[in-house]
PDB file of C-alpha atoms and ligand atoms in Angstrom:
ATOM      1  CA  MET A  47      96.992  87.642  88.068  1.00 40.00           C
ATOM      2  CA  THR A  48      94.755  90.583  87.296  1.00 39.00           C
ATOM      3  CA  ASN A  49      92.604  92.566  89.933  1.00 40.00           C
ATOM      4  CA  THR A  50      88.944  92.214  88.739  1.00 41.00           C
ATOM      5  CA  LEU A  51      87.947  95.283  90.633  1.00 42.00           C
ATOM      6  CA  VAL A  52      90.500  97.767  89.894  1.00 44.00           C
ATOM      7  CA  ASP A  53      93.467  97.155  87.328  1.00 47.00           C
ATOM      8  CA  PRO A  54      96.627  98.916  88.514  1.00 47.00           C
ATOM      9  CA  GLN A  55      98.166  98.760  85.292  1.00 47.00           C
ATOM     10  CA  ALA A  56      95.294 100.377  83.487  1.00 53.00           C
ATOM     11  CA  ALA A  57      96.811 103.798  84.265  1.00 64.00           C
ATOM     12  CA  ARG A  58      94.269 106.876  83.198  1.00 77.00           C
ATOM     13  CA  PRO A  59      94.009 110.321  84.399  1.00 86.00           C
ATOM     14  CA  PRO A  60      92.034 110.811  87.567  1.00 88.00           C
ATOM     15  CA  LYS A  61      88.469 111.624  86.930  1.00 88.00           C
ATOM     16  CA  ARG A  62      86.356 114.456  88.765  1.00 84.00           C
ATOM     17  CA  SER A  63      84.140 111.377  89.466  1.00 88.00           C
ATOM     18  CA  ASP A  64      86.643 109.562  91.554  1.00 91.00           C
ATOM     19  CA  THR A  65      86.517 111.902  94.387  1.00 91.00           C
ATOM     20  CA  ILE A  66      83.634 113.591  96.453  1.00 88.00           C
ATOM     21  CA  ARG A  67      83.789 117.099  97.785  1.00 89.00           C
ATOM     22  CA  PRO A  68      82.092 117.310 100.966  1.00 87.00           C
ATOM     23  CA  SER A  69      80.385 120.415 102.373  1.00 90.00           C
ATOM     24  CA  ASP A  70      82.398 122.458 104.765  1.00 91.00           C
ATOM     25  CA  ARG A  71      80.002 121.539 107.635  1.00 92.00           C
ATOM     26  CA  GLN A  72      80.794 118.079 106.903  1.00 91.00           C
ATOM     27  CA  LEU A  73      84.356 118.611 106.035  1.00 92.00           C
ATOM     28  CA  LYS A  74      84.931 120.237 109.570  1.00 92.00           C
ATOM     29  CA  LEU A  75      83.395 117.493 111.266  1.00 91.00           C
ATOM     30  CA  GLU A  76      85.406 114.560 109.510  1.00 90.00           C
ATOM     31  CA  ARG A  77      88.561 116.592 110.311  1.00 92.00           C
ATOM     32  CA  ARG A  78      87.939 116.843 113.938  1.00 92.00           C
ATOM     33  CA  MET A  79      87.033 112.854 114.140  1.00 90.00           C
ATOM     34  CA  VAL A  80      90.268 112.553 112.282  1.00 90.00           C
ATOM     35  CA  LEU A  81      92.105 114.838 114.975  1.00 91.00           C
ATOM     36  CA  LEU A  82      90.628 112.915 117.853  1.00 90.00           C
ATOM     37  CA  ILE A  83      91.632 109.407 116.574  1.00 89.00           C
ATOM     38  CA  THR A  84      95.158 110.070 115.660  1.00 90.00           C
ATOM     39  CA  ILE A  85      95.914 112.549 118.800  1.00 90.00           C
ATOM     40  CA  LEU A  86      94.187 110.554 121.281  1.00 89.00           C
ATOM     41  CA  PRO A  87      96.269 107.204 120.649  1.00 91.00           C
ATOM     42  CA  PHE A  88      99.128 109.597 120.845  1.00 89.00           C
ATOM     43  CA  ALA A  89      98.357 111.054 124.149  1.00 88.00           C
ATOM     44  CA  GLY A  90      97.566 107.613 125.836  1.00 84.00           C
ATOM     45  CA  ALA A  91     101.090 106.585 124.492  1.00 84.00           C
ATOM     46  CA  ALA A  92     102.579 109.927 125.685  1.00 86.00           C
ATOM     47  CA  ILE A  93     100.820 109.305 129.097  1.00 82.00           C
ATOM     48  CA  GLY A  94     101.814 105.700 129.349  1.00 77.00           C
ATOM     49  CA  ILE A  95     105.459 105.767 128.673  1.00 74.00           C
ATOM     50  CA  PRO A  96     106.434 107.642 131.916  1.00 76.00           C
ATOM     51  CA  LEU A  97     103.653 105.844 133.661  1.00 71.00           C
ATOM     52  CA  LEU A  98     105.446 102.757 132.709  1.00 67.00           C
ATOM     53  CA  TRP A  99     108.830 103.754 133.812  1.00 64.00           C
ATOM     54  CA  ASN A 100     107.644 104.546 137.357  1.00 65.00           C
ATOM     55  CA  ARG A 101     105.639 101.324 137.722  1.00 67.00           C
ATOM     56  CA  GLY A 102     107.756  98.997 135.520  1.00 61.00           C
ATOM     57  CA  VAL A 103     105.864  96.754 132.911  1.00 63.00           C
ATOM     58  CA  GLN A 104     102.923  94.700 133.932  1.00 82.00           C
ATOM     59  CA  ALA A 105     102.753  91.552 132.288  1.00 89.00           C
ATOM     60  CA  LEU A 106      99.282  91.842 132.012  1.00 92.00           C
ATOM     61  CA  ASP A 107      99.397  95.291 129.897  1.00 91.00           C
ATOM     62  CA  LEU A 108     101.963  93.759 127.655  1.00 91.00           C
ATOM     63  CA  ILE A 109      99.693  90.656 126.856  1.00 96.00           C
ATOM     64  CA  LEU A 110      96.801  93.343 126.041  1.00 96.00           C
ATOM     65  CA  PHE A 111      98.818  95.141 124.075  1.00 95.00           C
ATOM     66  CA  PHE A 112     100.095  92.449 122.022  1.00 97.00           C
ATOM     67  CA  ALA A 113      96.831  90.303 121.833  1.00 98.00           C
ATOM     68  CA  PHE A 114      94.974  93.366 120.699  1.00 98.00           C
ATOM     69  CA  TYR A 115      97.662  94.244 118.012  1.00 98.00           C
ATOM     70  CA  VAL A 116      97.743  90.921 116.580  1.00 98.00           C
ATOM     71  CA  PHE A 117      94.040  90.911 116.559  1.00 98.00           C
ATOM     72  CA  THR A 118      93.331  94.263 114.941  1.00 98.00           C
ATOM     73  CA  GLY A 119      96.679  94.293 112.762  1.00 98.00           C
ATOM     74  CA  MET A 120      95.478  91.192 111.161  1.00 98.00           C
ATOM     75  CA  GLY A 121      91.909  92.488 110.836  1.00 98.00           C
ATOM     76  CA  VAL A 122      93.619  95.132 108.710  1.00 98.00           C
ATOM     77  CA  THR A 123      95.968  92.877 106.764  1.00 98.00           C
ATOM     78  CA  VAL A 124      93.930  89.869 106.117  1.00 98.00           C
ATOM     79  CA  GLY A 125      90.374  91.521 106.386  1.00 98.00           C
ATOM     80  CA  TYR A 126      90.530  95.255 104.919  1.00 98.00           C
ATOM     81  CA  HIS A 127      93.490  94.589 102.701  1.00 98.00           C
ATOM     82  CA  ARG A 128      93.983  91.180 101.293  1.00 98.00           C
ATOM     83  CA  LEU A 129      90.214  90.050 101.349  1.00 98.00           C
ATOM     84  CA  LEU A 130      88.086  93.173 100.945  1.00 98.00           C
ATOM     85  CA  THR A 131      90.350  95.239  98.825  1.00 98.00           C
ATOM     86  CA  HIS A 132      92.008  92.514  96.783  1.00 98.00           C
ATOM     87  CA  ARG A 133      89.899  89.787  96.983  1.00 98.00           C
ATOM     88  CA  SER A 134      92.991  87.391  97.140  1.00 98.00           C
ATOM     89  CA  PHE A 135      90.784  84.908  98.433  1.00 98.00           C
ATOM     90  CA  ASP A 136      87.226  83.989  99.607  1.00 98.00           C
ATOM     91  CA  THR A 137      85.991  83.022 102.663  1.00 98.00           C
ATOM     92  CA  VAL A 138      82.650  82.219 104.927  1.00 97.00           C
ATOM     93  CA  ARG A 139      80.435  85.146 106.018  1.00 97.00           C
ATOM     94  CA  ARG A 140      81.634  84.458 109.568  1.00 97.00           C
ATOM     95  CA  ILE A 141      85.219  84.983 108.885  1.00 98.00           C
ATOM     96  CA  LYS A 142      84.545  87.978 107.058  1.00 98.00           C
ATOM     97  CA  LEU A 143      82.538  89.490 109.690  1.00 98.00           C
ATOM     98  CA  MET A 144      85.123  88.775 112.217  1.00 98.00           C
ATOM     99  CA  LEU A 145      87.862  89.967 110.243  1.00 98.00           C
ATOM    100  CA  SER A 146      86.199  93.382 109.330  1.00 98.00           C
ATOM    101  CA  ILE A 147      85.213  94.159 113.155  1.00 98.00           C
ATOM    102  CA  ALA A 148      88.963  93.440 113.906  1.00 98.00           C
ATOM    103  CA  GLY A 149      90.049  95.635 111.285  1.00 98.00           C
ATOM    104  CA  SER A 150      87.283  98.428 112.426  1.00 98.00           C
ATOM    105  CA  MET A 151      88.944  97.980 115.596  1.00 98.00           C
ATOM    106  CA  ALA A 152      92.163  99.161 114.542  1.00 97.00           C
ATOM    107  CA  LEU A 153      90.601 102.708 114.182  1.00 97.00           C
ATOM    108  CA  GLN A 154      91.878 103.191 110.758  1.00 96.00           C
ATOM    109  CA  GLY A 155      88.734 104.315 109.385  1.00 95.00           C
ATOM    110  CA  SER A 156      85.531 102.444 108.363  1.00 97.00           C
ATOM    111  CA  VAL A 157      85.996  99.192 106.140  1.00 98.00           C
ATOM    112  CA  ILE A 158      84.365 100.675 103.422  1.00 98.00           C
ATOM    113  CA  ALA A 159      86.033 104.024 103.420  1.00 97.00           C
ATOM    114  CA  TRP A 160      89.244 102.244 103.972  1.00 97.00           C
ATOM    115  CA  VAL A 161      89.242  99.676 101.279  1.00 98.00           C
ATOM    116  CA  ALA A 162      87.640 102.445  98.727  1.00 97.00           C
ATOM    117  CA  ASP A 163      90.784 104.727  99.573  1.00 97.00           C
ATOM    118  CA  HIS A 164      93.399 101.813  99.271  1.00 97.00           C
ATOM    119  CA  ARG A 165      91.633 100.558  95.508  1.00 97.00           C
ATOM    120  CA  ARG A 166      92.331 104.312  94.516  1.00 96.00           C
ATOM    121  CA  HIS A 167      95.992 104.094  95.668  1.00 96.00           C
ATOM    122  CA  HIS A 168      96.340 101.172  93.478  1.00 96.00           C
ATOM    123  CA  ALA A 169      94.331 102.691  90.560  1.00 95.00           C
ATOM    124  CA  PHE A 170      96.905 105.567  90.432  1.00 94.00           C
ATOM    125  CA  THR A 171      99.938 104.638  92.520  1.00 95.00           C
ATOM    126  CA  ASP A 172     102.353 107.317  92.833  1.00 94.00           C
ATOM    127  CA  LYS A 173     100.507 109.265  90.112  1.00 93.00           C
ATOM    128  CA  PRO A 174      98.178 111.965  90.171  1.00 92.00           C
ATOM    129  CA  GLY A 175      94.820 110.622  91.803  1.00 93.00           C
ATOM    130  CA  ASP A 176      96.779 108.491  94.181  1.00 94.00           C
ATOM    131  CA  PRO A 177      95.319 109.688  97.726  1.00 94.00           C
ATOM    132  CA  HIS A 178      98.595 109.079  99.447  1.00 93.00           C
ATOM    133  CA  SER A 179     101.620 109.235  97.388  1.00 92.00           C
ATOM    134  CA  PRO A 180     104.900 110.598  98.840  1.00 93.00           C
ATOM    135  CA  HIS A 181     105.982 111.587  95.516  1.00 92.00           C
ATOM    136  CA  LEU A 182     103.494 114.297  94.358  1.00 88.00           C
ATOM    137  CA  GLU A 183     104.689 117.556  96.242  1.00 84.00           C
ATOM    138  CA  ASP A 184     105.750 120.408  94.263  1.00 79.00           C
ATOM    139  CA  ALA A 185     108.395 121.598  96.570  1.00 80.00           C
ATOM    140  CA  GLU A 186     112.386 120.715  95.802  1.00 81.00           C
ATOM    141  CA  GLY A 187     114.870 118.970  97.776  1.00 85.00           C
ATOM    142  CA  ILE A 188     114.647 117.941 101.360  1.00 89.00           C
ATOM    143  CA  LYS A 189     111.751 120.152 101.920  1.00 88.00           C
ATOM    144  CA  GLY A 190     109.675 118.175  99.081  1.00 89.00           C
ATOM    145  CA  VAL A 191     110.761 114.753 100.536  1.00 91.00           C
ATOM    146  CA  LEU A 192     109.583 115.718 104.151  1.00 92.00           C
ATOM    147  CA  ALA A 193     106.296 117.456 102.882  1.00 91.00           C
ATOM    148  CA  GLY A 194     105.595 114.307 100.933  1.00 93.00           C
ATOM    149  CA  LEU A 195     106.389 111.546 103.611  1.00 93.00           C
ATOM    150  CA  TRP A 196     104.272 113.551 105.817  1.00 92.00           C
ATOM    151  CA  HIS A 197     101.289 113.722 103.339  1.00 90.00           C
ATOM    152  CA  ALA A 198     101.593 109.887 102.555  1.00 90.00           C
ATOM    153  CA  HIS A 199     101.842 109.192 106.244  1.00 93.00           C
ATOM    154  CA  THR A 200      99.182 111.422 107.885  1.00 90.00           C
ATOM    155  CA  GLY A 201      98.393 114.772 106.105  1.00 90.00           C
ATOM    156  CA  TRP A 202      96.273 113.107 103.462  1.00 92.00           C
ATOM    157  CA  PHE A 203      93.413 112.520 105.945  1.00 91.00           C
ATOM    158  CA  PHE A 204      93.085 116.327 105.844  1.00 90.00           C
ATOM    159  CA  ASP A 205      92.284 116.459 102.096  1.00 90.00           C
ATOM    160  CA  ARG A 206      89.696 118.382 100.777  1.00 90.00           C
ATOM    161  CA  ASP A 207      88.312 115.931  98.181  1.00 91.00           C
ATOM    162  CA  LYS A 208      87.579 112.532  99.540  1.00 93.00           C
ATOM    163  CA  THR A 209      87.394 109.221  97.649  1.00 96.00           C
ATOM    164  CA  ASN A 210      84.000 108.383  95.943  1.00 95.00           C
ATOM    165  CA  ILE A 211      83.027 104.988  97.891  1.00 95.00           C
ATOM    166  CA  ALA A 212      80.279 104.299  95.289  1.00 96.00           C
ATOM    167  CA  LYS A 213      82.703 104.240  92.632  1.00 96.00           C
ATOM    168  CA  PHE A 214      85.538 102.353  94.463  1.00 97.00           C
ATOM    169  CA  ALA A 215      83.624 100.075  96.613  1.00 97.00           C
ATOM    170  CA  PRO A 216      80.257  99.402  95.005  1.00 97.00           C
ATOM    171  CA  ASP A 217      80.538  95.554  95.870  1.00 97.00           C
ATOM    172  CA  LEU A 218      81.075  96.275  99.491  1.00 98.00           C
ATOM    173  CA  LEU A 219      78.306  98.841  99.749  1.00 97.00           C
ATOM    174  CA  ALA A 220      75.947  96.105  98.379  1.00 98.00           C
ATOM    175  CA  ASP A 221      77.301  93.497 100.840  1.00 97.00           C
ATOM    176  CA  LYS A 222      74.822  93.257 103.991  1.00 97.00           C
ATOM    177  CA  THR A 223      77.342  92.043 106.291  1.00 96.00           C
ATOM    178  CA  ILE A 224      80.154  94.712 105.385  1.00 98.00           C
ATOM    179  CA  ALA A 225      77.695  97.461 105.283  1.00 98.00           C
ATOM    180  CA  ARG A 226      76.251  96.806 108.752  1.00 98.00           C
ATOM    181  CA  VAL A 227      79.872  96.816 110.043  1.00 98.00           C
ATOM    182  CA  ASN A 228      80.723  99.966 108.344  1.00 98.00           C
ATOM    183  CA  LYS A 229      77.692 101.629 109.703  1.00 97.00           C
ATOM    184  CA  THR A 230      78.518 100.609 113.056  1.00 98.00           C
ATOM    185  CA  PHE A 231      82.381 101.523 112.880  1.00 97.00           C
ATOM    186  CA  PRO A 232      81.868 104.137 116.195  1.00 96.00           C
ATOM    187  CA  LEU A 233      80.846 101.205 118.145  1.00 97.00           C
ATOM    188  CA  TRP A 234      83.918  98.857 117.372  1.00 98.00           C
ATOM    189  CA  ALA A 235      86.426 102.113 117.565  1.00 96.00           C
ATOM    190  CA  VAL A 236      84.936 102.592 121.436  1.00 97.00           C
ATOM    191  CA  LEU A 237      84.635  98.764 122.077  1.00 98.00           C
ATOM    192  CA  SER A 238      88.651  98.904 120.987  1.00 97.00           C
ATOM    193  CA  VAL A 239      89.663 101.591 123.536  1.00 96.00           C
ATOM    194  CA  VAL A 240      87.593 100.330 126.220  1.00 97.00           C
ATOM    195  CA  LEU A 241      87.762  96.405 126.301  1.00 98.00           C
ATOM    196  CA  PRO A 242      91.429  96.208 127.038  1.00 97.00           C
ATOM    197  CA  GLY A 243      90.688  98.495 130.073  1.00 96.00           C
ATOM    198  CA  LEU A 244      87.709  96.399 131.217  1.00 98.00           C
ATOM    199  CA  ILE A 245      89.535  93.077 130.799  1.00 97.00           C
ATOM    200  CA  GLY A 246      92.620  94.860 133.276  1.00 95.00           C
ATOM    201  CA  LEU A 247      90.062  95.803 135.721  1.00 96.00           C
ATOM    202  CA  ALA A 248      88.407  92.402 135.650  1.00 97.00           C
ATOM    203  CA  ILE A 249      91.706  90.480 136.432  1.00 96.00           C
ATOM    204  CA  THR A 250      93.648  93.099 138.630  1.00 93.00           C
ATOM    205  CA  ARG A 251      90.198  94.379 140.349  1.00 94.00           C
ATOM    206  CA  THR A 252      91.905  97.800 140.773  1.00 93.00           C
ATOM    207  CA  TRP A 253      91.427 101.039 139.092  1.00 92.00           C
ATOM    208  CA  VAL A 254      95.180 101.460 138.408  1.00 89.00           C
ATOM    209  CA  GLY A 255      95.157  97.945 136.660  1.00 90.00           C
ATOM    210  CA  GLY A 256      92.030  99.045 134.415  1.00 93.00           C
ATOM    211  CA  LEU A 257      93.745 102.398 133.564  1.00 90.00           C
ATOM    212  CA  THR A 258      96.943 101.054 132.291  1.00 90.00           C
ATOM    213  CA  ALA A 259      95.185  98.095 130.549  1.00 92.00           C
ATOM    214  CA  LEU A 260      93.316 100.744 128.911  1.00 93.00           C
ATOM    215  CA  ILE A 261      96.228 102.838 128.148  1.00 91.00           C
ATOM    216  CA  TRP A 262      98.444 100.095 126.714  1.00 91.00           C
ATOM    217  CA  GLY A 263      96.009  97.487 125.423  1.00 94.00           C
ATOM    218  CA  GLY A 264      93.784 100.350 124.138  1.00 95.00           C
ATOM    219  CA  LEU A 265      95.755 103.627 123.141  1.00 94.00           C
ATOM    220  CA  GLY A 266      98.919 102.640 123.032  1.00 93.00           C
ATOM    221  CA  ARG A 267      98.470  99.766 120.767  1.00 95.00           C
ATOM    222  CA  ILE A 268      96.254 101.638 118.242  1.00 96.00           C
ATOM    223  CA  PHE A 269      99.041 104.342 118.105  1.00 95.00           C
ATOM    224  CA  PHE A 270     101.668 101.873 117.417  1.00 95.00           C
ATOM    225  CA  LEU A 271      99.614  99.990 115.051  1.00 97.00           C
ATOM    226  CA  HIS A 272      98.711 103.259 113.276  1.00 96.00           C
ATOM    227  CA  HIS A 273     101.763 104.460 112.684  1.00 96.00           C
ATOM    228  CA  VAL A 274     103.206 100.942 111.259  1.00 97.00           C
ATOM    229  CA  THR A 275     100.124 100.836 108.586  1.00 96.00           C
ATOM    230  CA  TRP A 276     100.820 104.416 107.755  1.00 95.00           C
ATOM    231  CA  SER A 277     104.727 103.808 107.240  1.00 95.00           C
ATOM    232  CA  ILE A 278     103.472 101.149 104.241  1.00 95.00           C
ATOM    233  CA  ASN A 279     102.174 104.359 102.625  1.00 94.00           C
ATOM    234  CA  SER A 280     104.788 106.524 103.527  1.00 94.00           C
ATOM    235  CA  ILE A 281     108.350 104.732 103.984  1.00 94.00           C
ATOM    236  CA  CYS A 282     107.296 101.936 101.767  1.00 96.00           C
ATOM    237  CA  HIS A 283     106.732 104.046  98.778  1.00 96.00           C
ATOM    238  CA  PHE A 284     110.148 105.818  99.267  1.00 92.00           C
ATOM    239  CA  TYR A 285     113.038 103.496 101.129  1.00 94.00           C
ATOM    240  CA  GLY A 286     113.780  99.882 100.331  1.00 94.00           C
ATOM    241  CA  LYS A 287     114.370  97.149  97.824  1.00 95.00           C
ATOM    242  CA  ARG A 288     112.518  96.914  94.345  1.00 96.00           C
ATOM    243  CA  PRO A 289     113.136  93.411  93.092  1.00 96.00           C
ATOM    244  CA  PHE A 290     110.035  93.770  90.964  1.00 95.00           C
ATOM    245  CA  LYS A 291     109.003  95.991  87.939  1.00 89.00           C
ATOM    246  CA  SER A 292     106.548  98.163  88.820  1.00 86.00           C
ATOM    247  CA  LYS A 293     105.025 101.275  87.494  1.00 88.00           C
ATOM    248  CA  ASP A 294     105.611 102.923  90.962  1.00 94.00           C
ATOM    249  CA  HIS A 295     108.162 103.694  93.820  1.00 95.00           C
ATOM    250  CA  SER A 296     106.980 101.044  96.079  1.00 96.00           C
ATOM    251  CA  THR A 297     109.507  98.987  98.124  1.00 97.00           C
ATOM    252  CA  ASN A 298     110.367  96.055 100.258  1.00 97.00           C
ATOM    253  CA  ASN A 299     111.419  96.620 103.528  1.00 96.00           C
ATOM    254  CA  TRP A 300     112.001  93.790 105.869  1.00 96.00           C
ATOM    255  CA  VAL A 301     111.875  95.876 109.103  1.00 96.00           C
ATOM    256  CA  MET A 302     108.071  97.180 108.248  1.00 96.00           C
ATOM    257  CA  ALA A 303     107.274  93.615 107.345  1.00 97.00           C
ATOM    258  CA  LEU A 304     108.239  92.481 110.600  1.00 97.00           C
ATOM    259  CA  LEU A 305     106.010  94.971 112.074  1.00 97.00           C
ATOM    260  CA  SER A 306     102.939  94.644 109.969  1.00 97.00           C
ATOM    261  CA  PHE A 307     102.214  91.001 109.593  1.00 98.00           C
ATOM    262  CA  GLY A 308     104.012  90.967 106.223  1.00 98.00           C
ATOM    263  CA  GLU A 309     102.720  94.398 104.368  1.00 98.00           C
ATOM    264  CA  GLY A 310     106.263  95.590 104.272  1.00 98.00           C
ATOM    265  CA  TRP A 311     106.924  93.335 101.282  1.00 98.00           C
ATOM    266  CA  HIS A 312     105.170  96.307  99.325  1.00 97.00           C
ATOM    267  CA  ASN A 313     107.052  96.247  96.127  1.00 97.00           C
ATOM    268  CA  SER A 314     106.047  92.480  95.799  1.00 97.00           C
ATOM    269  CA  HIS A 315     102.097  93.626  96.586  1.00 97.00           C
ATOM    270  CA  HIS A 316     102.104  96.076  93.986  1.00 97.00           C
ATOM    271  CA  ALA A 317     103.749  93.775  91.379  1.00 96.00           C
ATOM    272  CA  PHE A 318     101.255  91.020  92.192  1.00 96.00           C
ATOM    273  CA  PRO A 319      98.123  92.887  93.946  1.00 97.00           C
ATOM    274  CA  THR A 320      96.015  89.921  94.164  1.00 97.00           C
ATOM    275  CA  SER A 321      98.444  87.476  95.501  1.00 98.00           C
ATOM    276  CA  TYR A 322      97.469  86.238  99.297  1.00 98.00           C
ATOM    277  CA  LYS A 323     100.976  86.239  99.786  1.00 97.00           C
ATOM    278  CA  HIS A 324     103.326  89.250  99.916  1.00 98.00           C
ATOM    279  CA  GLY A 325     106.580  87.707 101.140  1.00 97.00           C
ATOM    280  CA  LEU A 326     107.034  85.906  97.848  1.00 96.00           C
ATOM    281  CA  GLY A 327     110.606  84.966  98.587  1.00 92.00           C
ATOM    282  CA  ARG A 328     111.681  82.137 100.591  1.00 89.00           C
ATOM    283  CA  PHE A 329     112.424  83.331 103.906  1.00 92.00           C
ATOM    284  CA  GLN A 330     109.883  86.329 103.955  1.00 97.00           C
ATOM    285  CA  PHE A 331     108.119  87.032 107.226  1.00 97.00           C
ATOM    286  CA  ASP A 332     104.145  87.155 105.905  1.00 98.00           C
ATOM    287  CA  PRO A 333     101.997  85.862 109.028  1.00 98.00           C
ATOM    288  CA  SER A 334      99.084  87.250 107.055  1.00 98.00           C
ATOM    289  CA  ALA A 335      99.717  84.997 104.237  1.00 98.00           C
ATOM    290  CA  TRP A 336     100.352  82.130 106.840  1.00 98.00           C
ATOM    291  CA  PHE A 337      96.855  82.680 108.480  1.00 98.00           C
ATOM    292  CA  ILE A 338      95.214  82.865 105.086  1.00 98.00           C
ATOM    293  CA  ALA A 339      96.711  79.387 104.243  1.00 98.00           C
ATOM    294  CA  GLY A 340      95.787  78.092 107.689  1.00 98.00           C
ATOM    295  CA  LEU A 341      92.234  79.143 106.318  1.00 98.00           C
ATOM    296  CA  GLY A 342      92.439  77.333 103.485  1.00 98.00           C
ATOM    297  CA  LYS A 343      93.569  73.953 105.080  1.00 98.00           C
ATOM    298  CA  LEU A 344      90.669  74.244 107.487  1.00 98.00           C
ATOM    299  CA  GLY A 345      88.290  74.567 104.332  1.00 97.00           C
ATOM    300  CA  LEU A 346      87.380  78.145 105.496  1.00 98.00           C
ATOM    301  CA  ALA A 347      89.148  80.097 102.641  1.00 98.00           C
ATOM    302  CA  THR A 348      88.944  79.212  98.873  1.00 97.00           C
ATOM    303  CA  ASN A 349      89.999  80.528  95.327  1.00 97.00           C
ATOM    304  CA  ILE A 350      93.355  81.646  97.083  1.00 98.00           C
ATOM    305  CA  LYS A 351      95.256  83.494  94.569  1.00 97.00           C
ATOM    306  CA  LEU A 352      99.132  83.300  93.978  1.00 97.00           C
ATOM    307  CA  PRO A 353     101.184  84.243  91.029  1.00 96.00           C
ATOM    308  CA  THR A 354     102.948  81.236  89.111  1.00 95.00           C
ATOM    309  CA  PRO A 355     106.695  80.906  89.492  1.00 94.00           C
ATOM    310  CA  GLU A 356     106.820  82.191  85.573  1.00 95.00           C
ATOM    311  CA  GLN A 357     104.720  85.216  86.369  1.00 95.00           C
ATOM    312  CA  VAL A 358     107.103  86.171  89.418  1.00 95.00           C
ATOM    313  CA  VAL A 359     110.305  85.462  86.973  1.00 95.00           C
ATOM    314  CA  ALA A 360     108.572  87.678  84.237  1.00 94.00           C
ATOM    315  CA  LYS A 361     108.220  90.585  86.554  1.00 94.00           C
ATOM    316  CA  SER A 362     111.616  90.274  88.336  1.00 94.00           C
ATOM    317  CA  ALA A 363     113.695  93.425  87.990  1.00 87.00           C
TER     318      ALA A 363
HETATM  319 ZN1   ZN B 158     101.299 101.181  97.786  1.00 87.62          ZN
HETATM  320 ZN1   ZN B 159      97.071  96.808  98.274  1.00 87.62          ZN
END
């Protein structure tokens, strides 16, 4: 079980070429985009909650919230993470295309940038060079803890230095399908917000129905998934169980696993990064792994990677 792209055990000090420093103008533009992408869904949820309170929860809004949450969430976990970052299985072009579009619709960044950041996280986990560790703050005590958690959760998006994608994801830059999805990220981002609204409008035939569908199926759902995914970077490197020996602070947290389609088994993931299954225990909820196993049964996924029982025992804490 080794990751052929980036070996997380091959600890080395970070090099200058691991990151690039954008121009001031580009950085300003990027920071504005990040603000828009993080604040707009938050505003949508903030408006939506009192709105729902007054009108009661509409079944259609809940269905759209859930359907888009599953579609885009699995796009991140199965597509961005287990397929493209770690190559825990291979699949056909149309599934890869669908998963990378679904992941883009989660509005967590374009596919190649996301993968490059996450490979850098595995290369330097909780050590200098990790883009989003909660353990690298200078401040002491509770101040240091809160600063670390904030940085790992959202603060790192505003860092001056950005991951060098040419170094961490050259395979994806060379992949025409992925490069095209990456380039058209703004389209998928807009579609992710607008599409639930259009569905709501078409079904209810009222502007209010369209608006609440956009707020809940679009913005509110993006807000919720954002913070679940980002909690893997913050909470799952801070609080939870550590059943495996890994040279970092990653944890297994069942609450986060429930909300994130199995990504909360994060200590297991850092112990076996290329395993398609993160919930390695018997009753560990991991729908992303079930989906990959399902693709395998249909002949649409091959080379599905899993550690042997002996490897699991050898790494157990
Ligand atoms: Zn991690
Ligand atoms: Zn990973």
